[in-house]
Amino acid sequence: MLVVSTFIPDQQELVERLKIHFPAVTFSFYENIDLVPSEEWTAAEVLITYGEDLKPHHIHDASALRWIMVTSAGMELMPLKELDERNILVTNAKGIHKIPMAEYTLAMMLQTARNTKRLIASEIEGKWDRNTPISELNGRTLTILGAGSIGGEIARLASAFSMRILGVNSSGRGVPFIDEMYTLNELDIVFPQSDYVVSVLPSTIETRRLLKEKHFSLMKNSAVFINVGRGDLVDEKMMMHALEHGEIAHAVLDVFEVEPLPQDHPFWKMENVTVTPHLSSRTKGYQPRALEIFQHNLQVYLQGGSDYQNIINVKRGY
């Protein structure tokens, strides 16, 4: 059986581990899906991908393809219609991001509370400024949009700082470490209470452009908005207006409508915006965790079982 992968592990030992565990499987690795020879693509039964390079014509040409392992959580760039028509099994790496993304989020909350950007600027200038405003997380209210696996881990860490934690998800179902739960229809209730609003929402029909101008006007003018989910949650021009007019104090943005973020984008130079290049989930633990899920699912696949982890409903996109 042939497995083609455009997900290339940085550590060779991860590749060797696959070959040792599955000696009857042939693994071929390519930096880009268009570099895969046509004879291999036609014969490939399994594809491992980040989910960003697969197009409808690839599905049409892959006559033997039965299963795709997406080593990320996002599915918005996948040709879901074609996958559904072919009844191809799709699994993803949901759950592996919770530790790095939660740590990133807490780090950014602490940086804004401790005014780290200003402290670094003072250090560079050799300026001894003890009047730098400093605040605490203790007692503040954190709202998590997308209270699932990642949101729950953010809540667990935030609880150590004695924060009040509000959670928002599609069902309103309770999540450990979250004090109060709300649905996506109740944003008007939670935003006026929030000192920090963190979004880990995926890109779906329900979440695209979910946040409107009124939502930022409802937030405290001291609030910090952090987006580690998807950039299409909010119109960037509208968010920029909110930041320029003091409707919120700061935005920490790891995801954007267009990536990479253009060099001439105003966000780069705005003092009340922190830009990071979509890396909140990327640590040395990312690839090993993704391959653990793949190895489990490959064993199930070879045995003809059904106990797959993270099966995607391609009709819904998640």
Tab-separated table of C-alpha atoms in Angstrom:
chain	number	residue	atom	x	y	z
A	1	MET	CA	0.000	0.000	0.000
A	2	LEU	CA	1.263	3.471	-0.908
A	3	VAL	CA	0.986	6.485	1.395
A	4	VAL	CA	1.877	9.841	-0.166
A	5	SER	CA	2.667	12.688	2.207
A	6	THR	CA	3.144	16.407	1.627
A	7	PHE	CA	3.580	16.674	5.386
A	8	ILE	CA	7.329	16.261	5.876
A	9	PRO	CA	8.503	15.747	9.474
A	10	ASP	CA	11.456	17.881	10.545
A	11	GLN	CA	12.800	14.982	12.573
A	12	GLN	CA	13.980	11.974	10.557
A	13	GLU	CA	13.303	9.715	13.517
A	14	LEU	CA	9.573	10.328	13.022
A	15	VAL	CA	9.825	9.009	9.465
A	16	GLU	CA	11.827	6.002	10.624
A	17	ARG	CA	9.243	5.285	13.315
A	18	LEU	CA	6.518	5.069	10.665
A	19	LYS	CA	8.566	2.695	8.551
A	20	ILE	CA	9.378	0.469	11.525
A	21	HIS	CA	5.780	0.288	12.738
A	22	PHE	CA	4.357	-0.318	9.254
A	23	PRO	CA	6.920	-2.324	7.241
A	24	ALA	CA	4.332	-3.381	4.634
A	25	VAL	CA	3.469	0.250	3.813
A	26	THR	CA	5.423	2.387	1.344
A	27	PHE	CA	5.769	6.050	2.338
A	28	SER	CA	6.651	8.740	-0.212
A	29	PHE	CA	7.291	12.327	0.910
A	30	TYR	CA	7.068	15.440	-1.281
A	31	GLU	CA	7.264	19.146	-0.463
A	32	ASN	CA	4.304	19.910	-2.709
A	33	ILE	CA	1.453	17.840	-4.053
A	34	ASP	CA	2.250	18.909	-7.615
A	35	LEU	CA	5.671	17.264	-7.290
A	36	VAL	CA	4.102	13.832	-6.818
A	37	PRO	CA	4.703	11.703	-9.978
A	38	SER	CA	1.439	10.893	-11.744
A	39	GLU	CA	1.956	7.146	-11.393
A	40	GLU	CA	2.325	7.492	-7.612
A	41	TRP	CA	-0.629	9.828	-7.307
A	42	THR	CA	-2.810	7.397	-9.225
A	43	ALA	CA	-1.688	4.534	-6.974
A	44	ALA	CA	-1.808	6.371	-3.628
A	45	GLU	CA	-4.383	4.934	-1.248
A	46	VAL	CA	-3.652	7.365	1.593
A	47	LEU	CA	-2.617	11.037	1.626
A	48	ILE	CA	-1.092	12.957	4.538
A	49	THR	CA	-1.388	16.719	4.083
A	50	TYR	CA	-1.590	20.016	5.949
A	51	GLY	CA	-4.821	20.524	3.993
A	52	GLU	CA	-3.724	23.597	2.048
A	53	ASP	CA	-2.478	22.111	-1.229
A	54	LEU	CA	-5.279	19.766	-2.291
A	55	LYS	CA	-7.465	20.898	-5.215
A	56	PRO	CA	-10.523	19.333	-6.882
A	57	HIS	CA	-8.517	18.058	-9.857
A	58	HIS	CA	-6.201	16.169	-7.503
A	59	ILE	CA	-9.178	14.238	-6.145
A	60	HIS	CA	-10.338	13.461	-9.667
A	61	ASP	CA	-6.915	12.072	-10.645
A	62	ALA	CA	-6.350	10.020	-7.466
A	63	SER	CA	-8.377	6.979	-8.489
A	64	ALA	CA	-7.096	4.766	-5.626
A	65	LEU	CA	-7.390	7.365	-2.863
A	66	ARG	CA	-9.446	6.158	0.098
A	67	TRP	CA	-8.319	8.210	3.100
A	68	ILE	CA	-6.829	11.649	3.764
A	69	MET	CA	-5.124	12.532	7.046
A	70	VAL	CA	-5.050	16.310	7.539
A	71	THR	CA	-2.307	17.231	10.004
A	72	SER	CA	-4.045	20.433	11.057
A	73	ALA	CA	-7.494	21.209	12.424
A	74	GLY	CA	-8.675	23.647	9.737
A	75	MET	CA	-10.668	22.244	6.828
A	76	GLU	CA	-11.737	25.404	5.001
A	77	LEU	CA	-9.251	24.975	2.119
A	78	MET	CA	-10.134	21.334	1.448
A	79	PRO	CA	-12.214	20.363	-1.649
A	80	LEU	CA	-14.998	19.041	0.544
A	81	LYS	CA	-17.578	18.664	-2.232
A	82	GLU	CA	-15.316	16.386	-4.274
A	83	LEU	CA	-14.317	14.396	-1.196
A	84	ASP	CA	-17.961	13.863	-0.340
A	85	GLU	CA	-18.763	12.720	-3.877
A	86	ARG	CA	-15.951	10.156	-3.716
A	87	ASN	CA	-16.875	9.108	-0.156
A	88	ILE	CA	-13.240	9.521	0.878
A	89	LEU	CA	-12.513	9.191	4.591
A	90	VAL	CA	-11.041	12.367	6.095
A	91	THR	CA	-9.481	12.643	9.548
A	92	ASN	CA	-7.602	15.543	11.074
A	93	ALA	CA	-5.305	16.475	13.952
A	94	LYS	CA	-7.908	18.059	16.181
A	95	GLY	CA	-6.776	18.161	19.794
A	96	ILE	CA	-3.022	18.397	19.272
A	97	HIS	CA	-3.069	22.189	19.335
A	98	LYS	CA	-4.497	22.736	22.777
A	99	ILE	CA	-1.227	22.865	24.724
A	100	PRO	CA	0.782	25.238	22.470
A	101	MET	CA	-2.205	27.461	21.652
A	102	ALA	CA	-3.229	27.765	25.280
A	103	GLU	CA	0.325	28.653	26.309
A	104	TYR	CA	0.518	31.213	23.469
A	105	THR	CA	-2.756	32.773	24.592
A	106	LEU	CA	-1.704	33.075	28.231
A	107	ALA	CA	1.670	34.474	27.146
A	108	MET	CA	-0.047	37.182	25.096
A	109	MET	CA	-2.495	38.004	27.877
A	110	LEU	CA	0.410	38.421	30.271
A	111	GLN	CA	2.342	40.518	27.753
A	112	THR	CA	-0.542	42.954	27.352
A	113	ALA	CA	-1.218	43.067	31.089
A	114	ARG	CA	2.455	43.720	31.853
A	115	ASN	CA	2.801	46.172	28.930
A	116	THR	CA	5.704	44.196	27.513
A	117	LYS	CA	5.846	46.028	24.171
A	118	ARG	CA	6.446	49.343	25.967
A	119	LEU	CA	8.987	47.797	28.337
A	120	ILE	CA	10.969	46.367	25.420
A	121	ALA	CA	10.876	49.739	23.643
A	122	SER	CA	12.160	51.442	26.816
A	123	GLU	CA	14.924	48.856	27.120
A	124	ILE	CA	16.035	49.460	23.535
A	125	GLU	CA	16.064	53.220	24.183
A	126	GLY	CA	17.869	52.817	27.528
A	127	LYS	CA	14.920	54.546	29.193
A	128	TRP	CA	14.260	53.970	32.922
A	129	ASP	CA	10.470	54.369	33.031
A	130	ARG	CA	8.836	53.214	36.255
A	131	ASN	CA	5.551	54.880	35.237
A	132	THR	CA	4.786	52.181	32.677
A	133	PRO	CA	1.172	51.100	33.368
A	134	ILE	CA	1.066	47.501	34.597
A	135	SER	CA	-2.038	45.427	35.325
A	136	GLU	CA	-2.871	41.895	36.466
A	137	LEU	CA	-4.899	38.948	35.178
A	138	ASN	CA	-6.167	38.234	38.669
A	139	GLY	CA	-9.890	38.951	38.931
A	140	ARG	CA	-10.278	39.837	35.252
A	141	THR	CA	-12.978	38.322	33.043
A	142	LEU	CA	-11.912	36.176	30.107
A	143	THR	CA	-14.356	35.192	27.352
A	144	ILE	CA	-13.414	32.242	25.138
A	145	LEU	CA	-15.138	32.011	21.763
A	146	GLY	CA	-14.990	28.357	20.778
A	147	ALA	CA	-15.010	26.606	24.135
A	148	GLY	CA	-13.886	23.151	23.070
A	149	SER	CA	-10.598	21.311	23.473
A	150	ILE	CA	-8.338	24.339	22.975
A	151	GLY	CA	-10.683	26.708	24.776
A	152	GLY	CA	-10.899	24.329	27.702
A	153	GLU	CA	-7.114	24.238	28.047
A	154	ILE	CA	-6.966	28.044	27.907
A	155	ALA	CA	-9.561	28.092	30.677
A	156	ARG	CA	-7.580	25.619	32.776
A	157	LEU	CA	-4.452	27.774	32.622
A	158	ALA	CA	-6.369	31.016	33.127
A	159	SER	CA	-8.035	29.610	36.236
A	160	ALA	CA	-4.599	29.478	37.885
A	161	PHE	CA	-4.601	33.291	37.671
A	162	SER	CA	-7.980	33.476	39.444
A	163	MET	CA	-9.722	34.813	36.373
A	164	ARG	CA	-13.489	34.678	35.849
A	165	ILE	CA	-14.025	32.648	32.696
A	166	LEU	CA	-16.966	32.794	30.290
A	167	GLY	CA	-17.257	30.302	27.451
A	168	VAL	CA	-19.106	30.485	24.156
A	169	ASN	CA	-19.835	27.585	21.823
A	170	SER	CA	-22.597	26.478	19.476
A	171	SER	CA	-24.430	24.417	22.083
A	172	GLY	CA	-23.790	26.244	25.341
A	173	ARG	CA	-22.747	22.889	26.808
A	174	GLY	CA	-20.527	23.155	29.881
A	175	VAL	CA	-16.735	22.817	29.751
A	176	PRO	CA	-14.436	22.168	32.754
A	177	PHE	CA	-12.805	25.271	34.298
A	178	ILE	CA	-15.326	27.603	32.621
A	179	ASP	CA	-17.580	29.437	35.083
A	180	GLU	CA	-20.449	30.343	32.761
A	181	MET	CA	-21.423	29.052	29.314
A	182	TYR	CA	-23.237	30.879	26.514
A	183	THR	CA	-24.171	30.238	22.884
A	184	LEU	CA	-23.063	32.141	19.790
A	185	ASN	CA	-26.389	33.992	19.920
A	186	GLU	CA	-25.536	35.507	23.290
A	187	LEU	CA	-22.439	37.556	22.441
A	188	ASP	CA	-24.252	40.745	23.420
A	189	ILE	CA	-24.366	39.424	26.979
A	190	VAL	CA	-20.730	38.375	27.376
A	191	PHE	CA	-18.813	41.129	25.571
A	192	PRO	CA	-19.681	44.014	27.940
A	193	GLN	CA	-18.321	41.887	30.813
A	194	SER	CA	-15.063	40.892	29.128
A	195	ASP	CA	-11.560	42.169	29.814
A	196	TYR	CA	-10.117	39.625	27.380
A	197	VAL	CA	-11.884	38.069	24.391
A	198	VAL	CA	-10.089	35.092	22.849
A	199	SER	CA	-11.332	33.411	19.676
A	200	VAL	CA	-10.351	29.858	18.776
A	201	LEU	CA	-13.325	29.462	16.431
A	202	PRO	CA	-12.819	27.529	13.180
A	203	SER	CA	-13.894	28.875	9.798
A	204	THR	CA	-17.449	27.672	9.097
A	205	ILE	CA	-20.602	29.096	7.573
A	206	GLU	CA	-21.721	30.059	11.075
A	207	THR	CA	-18.488	31.807	12.102
A	208	ARG	CA	-17.367	33.705	8.993
A	209	ARG	CA	-17.816	37.421	9.699
A	210	LEU	CA	-19.478	36.503	12.979
A	211	LEU	CA	-18.138	39.585	14.763
A	212	LYS	CA	-19.780	42.827	13.663
A	213	GLU	CA	-19.086	46.466	14.425
A	214	LYS	CA	-21.614	46.391	17.275
A	215	HIS	CA	-19.686	43.629	19.044
A	216	PHE	CA	-16.531	45.744	19.359
A	217	SER	CA	-18.578	48.713	20.514
A	218	LEU	CA	-20.037	46.485	23.237
A	219	MET	CA	-16.579	45.568	24.566
A	220	LYS	CA	-14.861	47.604	27.249
A	221	ASN	CA	-12.499	50.243	25.861
A	222	SER	CA	-9.834	48.534	27.999
A	223	ALA	CA	-10.530	45.105	26.488
A	224	VAL	CA	-7.965	42.986	24.636
A	225	PHE	CA	-9.060	40.894	21.634
A	226	ILE	CA	-6.945	37.823	20.773
A	227	ASN	CA	-7.593	35.795	17.613
A	228	VAL	CA	-5.896	32.412	17.241
A	229	GLY	CA	-8.774	30.808	15.332
A	230	ARG	CA	-9.331	32.028	11.786
A	231	GLY	CA	-8.907	35.427	10.164
A	232	ASP	CA	-12.302	35.471	8.483
A	233	LEU	CA	-14.078	35.774	11.851
A	234	VAL	CA	-14.070	39.548	11.459
A	235	ASP	CA	-13.663	42.169	8.745
A	236	GLU	CA	-10.184	43.632	9.287
A	237	LYS	CA	-11.124	47.162	8.216
A	238	MET	CA	-13.932	47.183	10.746
A	239	MET	CA	-11.614	45.894	13.484
A	240	MET	CA	-9.026	48.506	12.546
A	241	HIS	CA	-11.690	51.196	12.954
A	242	ALA	CA	-12.489	49.875	16.437
A	243	LEU	CA	-8.807	49.989	17.392
A	244	GLU	CA	-8.236	53.466	15.969
A	245	HIS	CA	-11.275	54.863	17.786
A	246	GLY	CA	-10.462	53.302	21.151
A	247	GLU	CA	-13.391	50.919	21.246
A	248	ILE	CA	-10.910	48.276	22.477
A	249	ALA	CA	-7.411	48.730	23.859
A	250	HIS	CA	-5.398	46.096	22.005
A	251	ALA	CA	-5.611	43.240	19.504
A	252	VAL	CA	-3.290	40.235	19.364
A	253	LEU	CA	-3.636	38.659	15.932
A	254	ASP	CA	-2.127	35.352	14.844
A	255	VAL	CA	-4.512	34.801	11.907
A	256	PHE	CA	-5.577	37.080	9.066
A	257	GLU	CA	-7.885	37.357	6.069
A	258	VAL	CA	-4.855	37.159	3.752
A	259	GLU	CA	-1.748	35.221	4.760
A	260	PRO	CA	1.091	36.030	4.789
A	261	LEU	CA	-0.003	39.451	6.032
A	262	PRO	CA	1.155	41.975	3.376
A	263	GLN	CA	4.164	44.051	4.413
A	264	ASP	CA	2.271	47.293	3.823
A	265	HIS	CA	-0.668	46.294	6.017
A	266	PRO	CA	-1.397	48.926	8.715
A	267	PHE	CA	-1.463	46.283	11.465
A	268	TRP	CA	2.335	46.050	11.382
A	269	LYS	CA	2.746	49.651	12.551
A	270	MET	CA	-0.170	50.023	14.936
A	271	GLU	CA	1.041	50.298	18.535
A	272	ASN	CA	-2.099	48.658	19.889
A	273	VAL	CA	-1.803	45.601	17.629
A	274	THR	CA	0.492	42.617	18.137
A	275	VAL	CA	1.084	40.590	14.966
A	276	THR	CA	2.402	37.019	14.925
A	277	PRO	CA	2.682	34.873	11.750
A	278	HIS	CA	0.093	32.123	12.381
A	279	LEU	CA	2.341	30.136	14.702
A	280	SER	CA	0.372	29.838	17.912
A	281	SER	CA	0.152	26.053	17.479
A	282	ARG	CA	3.645	25.441	16.142
A	283	THR	CA	6.140	23.981	18.576
A	284	LYS	CA	8.458	20.976	18.454
A	285	GLY	CA	5.607	18.897	19.839
A	286	TYR	CA	3.294	19.592	16.882
A	287	GLN	CA	4.500	16.971	14.404
A	288	PRO	CA	4.922	14.093	16.887
A	289	ARG	CA	1.388	14.642	18.197
A	290	ALA	CA	-0.060	14.741	14.651
A	291	LEU	CA	1.725	11.527	13.711
A	292	GLU	CA	0.496	9.779	16.855
A	293	ILE	CA	-3.058	10.271	15.603
A	294	PHE	CA	-2.063	9.148	12.112
A	295	GLN	CA	-0.376	5.990	13.420
A	296	HIS	CA	-3.448	5.068	15.430
A	297	ASN	CA	-5.716	5.630	12.438
A	298	LEU	CA	-3.411	3.778	10.033
A	299	GLN	CA	-3.516	0.739	12.306
A	300	VAL	CA	-7.299	0.918	12.302
A	301	TYR	CA	-7.348	1.329	8.519
A	302	LEU	CA	-5.092	-1.673	7.907
A	303	GLN	CA	-7.180	-3.835	10.215
A	304	GLY	CA	-10.418	-2.764	8.568
A	305	GLY	CA	-11.720	-1.259	11.790
A	306	SER	CA	-13.836	1.798	12.519
A	307	ASP	CA	-12.261	3.253	15.675
A	308	TYR	CA	-10.767	6.274	13.915
A	309	GLN	CA	-9.795	9.417	15.793
A	310	ASN	CA	-11.110	12.756	14.522
A	311	ILE	CA	-13.336	11.711	11.627
A	312	ILE	CA	-14.480	14.783	9.675
A	313	ASN	CA	-18.028	15.234	8.433
A	314	VAL	CA	-17.141	16.591	4.989
A	315	LYS	CA	-20.679	17.876	4.439
A	316	ARG	CA	-20.311	20.148	7.462
A	317	GLY	CA	-16.586	20.818	7.116
A	318	TYR	CA	-15.674	19.829	10.680
